[in-house]
Coordinates of C-alpha atoms and ligand atoms in Angstrom, one line a residue:
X439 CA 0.0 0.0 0.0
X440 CA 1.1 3.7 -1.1
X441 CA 0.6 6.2 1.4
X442 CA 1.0 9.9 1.7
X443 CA 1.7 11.1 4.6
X444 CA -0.2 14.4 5.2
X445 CA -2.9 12.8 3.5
X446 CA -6.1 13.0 5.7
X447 CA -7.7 9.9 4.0
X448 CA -4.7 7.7 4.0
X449 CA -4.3 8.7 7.8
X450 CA -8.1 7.2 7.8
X451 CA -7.1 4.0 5.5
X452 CA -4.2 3.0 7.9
X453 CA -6.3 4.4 11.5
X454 CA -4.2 7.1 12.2
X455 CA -7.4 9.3 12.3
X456 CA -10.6 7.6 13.4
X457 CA -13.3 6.6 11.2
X458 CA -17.3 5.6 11.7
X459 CA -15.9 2.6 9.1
X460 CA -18.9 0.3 7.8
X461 CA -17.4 -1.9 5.7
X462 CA -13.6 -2.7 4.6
X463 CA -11.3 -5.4 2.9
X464 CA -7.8 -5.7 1.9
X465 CA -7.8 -3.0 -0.3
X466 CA -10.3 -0.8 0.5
X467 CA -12.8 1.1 3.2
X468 CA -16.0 2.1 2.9
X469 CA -16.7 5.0 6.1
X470 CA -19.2 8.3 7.3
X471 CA -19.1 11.5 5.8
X472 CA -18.0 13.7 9.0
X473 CA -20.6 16.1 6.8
X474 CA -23.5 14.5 5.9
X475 CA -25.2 15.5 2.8
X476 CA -28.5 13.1 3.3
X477 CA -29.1 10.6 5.7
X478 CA -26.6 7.8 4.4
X479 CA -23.5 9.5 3.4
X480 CA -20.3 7.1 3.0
X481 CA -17.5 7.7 1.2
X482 CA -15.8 4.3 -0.2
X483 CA -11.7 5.1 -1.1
X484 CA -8.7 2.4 -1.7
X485 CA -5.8 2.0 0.8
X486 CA -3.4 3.4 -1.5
X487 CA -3.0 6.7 -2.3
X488 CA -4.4 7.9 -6.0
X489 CA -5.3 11.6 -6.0
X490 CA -8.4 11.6 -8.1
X491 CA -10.4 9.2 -10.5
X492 CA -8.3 9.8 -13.1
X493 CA -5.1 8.8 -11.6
X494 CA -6.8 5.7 -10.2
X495 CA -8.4 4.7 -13.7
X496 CA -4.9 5.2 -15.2
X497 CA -2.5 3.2 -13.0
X498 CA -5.0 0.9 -11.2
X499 CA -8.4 0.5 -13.5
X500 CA -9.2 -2.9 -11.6
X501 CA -9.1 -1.5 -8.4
X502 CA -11.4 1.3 -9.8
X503 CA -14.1 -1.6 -10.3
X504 CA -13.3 -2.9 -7.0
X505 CA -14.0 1.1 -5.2
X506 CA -17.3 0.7 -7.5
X507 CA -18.4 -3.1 -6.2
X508 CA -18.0 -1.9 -2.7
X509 CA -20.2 1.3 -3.1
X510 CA -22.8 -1.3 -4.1
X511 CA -22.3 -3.1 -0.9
X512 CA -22.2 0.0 1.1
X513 CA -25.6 0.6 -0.8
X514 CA -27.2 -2.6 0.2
X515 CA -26.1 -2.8 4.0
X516 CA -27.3 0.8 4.6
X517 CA -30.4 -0.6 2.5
X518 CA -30.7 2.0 -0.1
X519 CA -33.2 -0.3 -2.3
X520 CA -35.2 2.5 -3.5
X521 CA -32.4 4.4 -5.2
X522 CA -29.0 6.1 -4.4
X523 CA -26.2 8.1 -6.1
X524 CA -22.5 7.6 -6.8
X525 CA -20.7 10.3 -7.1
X526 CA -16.9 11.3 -7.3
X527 CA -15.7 15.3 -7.6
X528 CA -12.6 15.6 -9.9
X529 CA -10.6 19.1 -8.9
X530 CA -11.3 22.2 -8.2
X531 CA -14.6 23.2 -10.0
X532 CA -16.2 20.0 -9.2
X533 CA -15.4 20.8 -5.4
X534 CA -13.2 18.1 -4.6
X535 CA -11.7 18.9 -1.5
X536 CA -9.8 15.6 -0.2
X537 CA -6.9 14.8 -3.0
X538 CA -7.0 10.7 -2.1
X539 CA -10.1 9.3 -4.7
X540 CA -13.3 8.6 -3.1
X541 CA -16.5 7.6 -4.0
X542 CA -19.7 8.9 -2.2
X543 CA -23.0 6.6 -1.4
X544 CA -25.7 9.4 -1.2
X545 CA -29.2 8.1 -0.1
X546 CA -31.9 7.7 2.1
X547 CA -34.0 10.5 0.5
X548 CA -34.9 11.7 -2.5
X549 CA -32.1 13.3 -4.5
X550 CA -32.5 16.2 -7.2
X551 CA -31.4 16.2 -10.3
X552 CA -29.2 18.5 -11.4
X553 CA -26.5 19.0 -9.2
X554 CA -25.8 22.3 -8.1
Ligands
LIG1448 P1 -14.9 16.1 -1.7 O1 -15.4 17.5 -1.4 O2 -15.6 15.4 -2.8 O3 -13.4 16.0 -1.8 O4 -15.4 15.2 -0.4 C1 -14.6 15.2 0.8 C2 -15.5 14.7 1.9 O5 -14.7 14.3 3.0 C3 -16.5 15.7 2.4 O6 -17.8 15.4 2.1 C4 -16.2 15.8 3.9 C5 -15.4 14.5 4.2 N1 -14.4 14.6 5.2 C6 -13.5 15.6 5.3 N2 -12.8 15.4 6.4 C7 -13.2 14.2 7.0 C8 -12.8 13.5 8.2 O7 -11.9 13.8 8.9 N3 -13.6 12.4 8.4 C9 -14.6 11.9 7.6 N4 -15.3 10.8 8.0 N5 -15.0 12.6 6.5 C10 -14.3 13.8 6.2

């Protein structure tokens, strides 16, 4: 595993900094939003360090559908049956805010279309 080490999301992947984790495996960890944006809010990120989506897609495409079957999971223990969203923010304008990828499991209401 690649770490960086003023990385607040590897500090999480390794337990540096504690987590609300809900689900994890050997090369990922699926945990709370510290800010909730609806009532389930996880955020599901790989052990190693990538920065963003592209990065991961580029070096590590497999573990990008391994980030993807675990959001799935996240959405089925946290029972989000009737619908949920994926959603990944790539630099700046897109608001990403955390440079380690992550993927966040939105649900538990309903969700509007577009986003701001
Ligand atoms: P983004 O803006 O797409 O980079 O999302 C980063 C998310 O990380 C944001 O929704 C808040 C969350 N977050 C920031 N710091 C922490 C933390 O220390 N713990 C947890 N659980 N989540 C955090």
């Amino acid at each position: 595993m690649s770490t960086v080490n003023d990385c607040l999301f590897c500090k999480i992947a390794t337990g540096v900094i504690p987590a609300d984790i809900i689900v994890e495996n050997d090369h990922a960890l699926a945990f709370r939003d510290i800010d909730p944006k609806a009532p389930t809010h996880v955020l599901v990120i790989p052990r190693s360090h990538f920065a963003d989506v592209d990065e991961l897609t580029e070096r590590d495409p497999d573990l990008a559908g391994k980030l993807l079957a675990l959001a799935s999971e996240v959405a089925k223990l946290e029972a989000l049956g009737t619908g949920y969203r994926i959603v990944t923010n790539i630099g700046e304008d897109a608001g990403q805010s955390v440079a380690h990828v992550h993927f966040h499991v939105l649900g538990g209401r309903s969700l509007t279309w577009p986003p701001g």
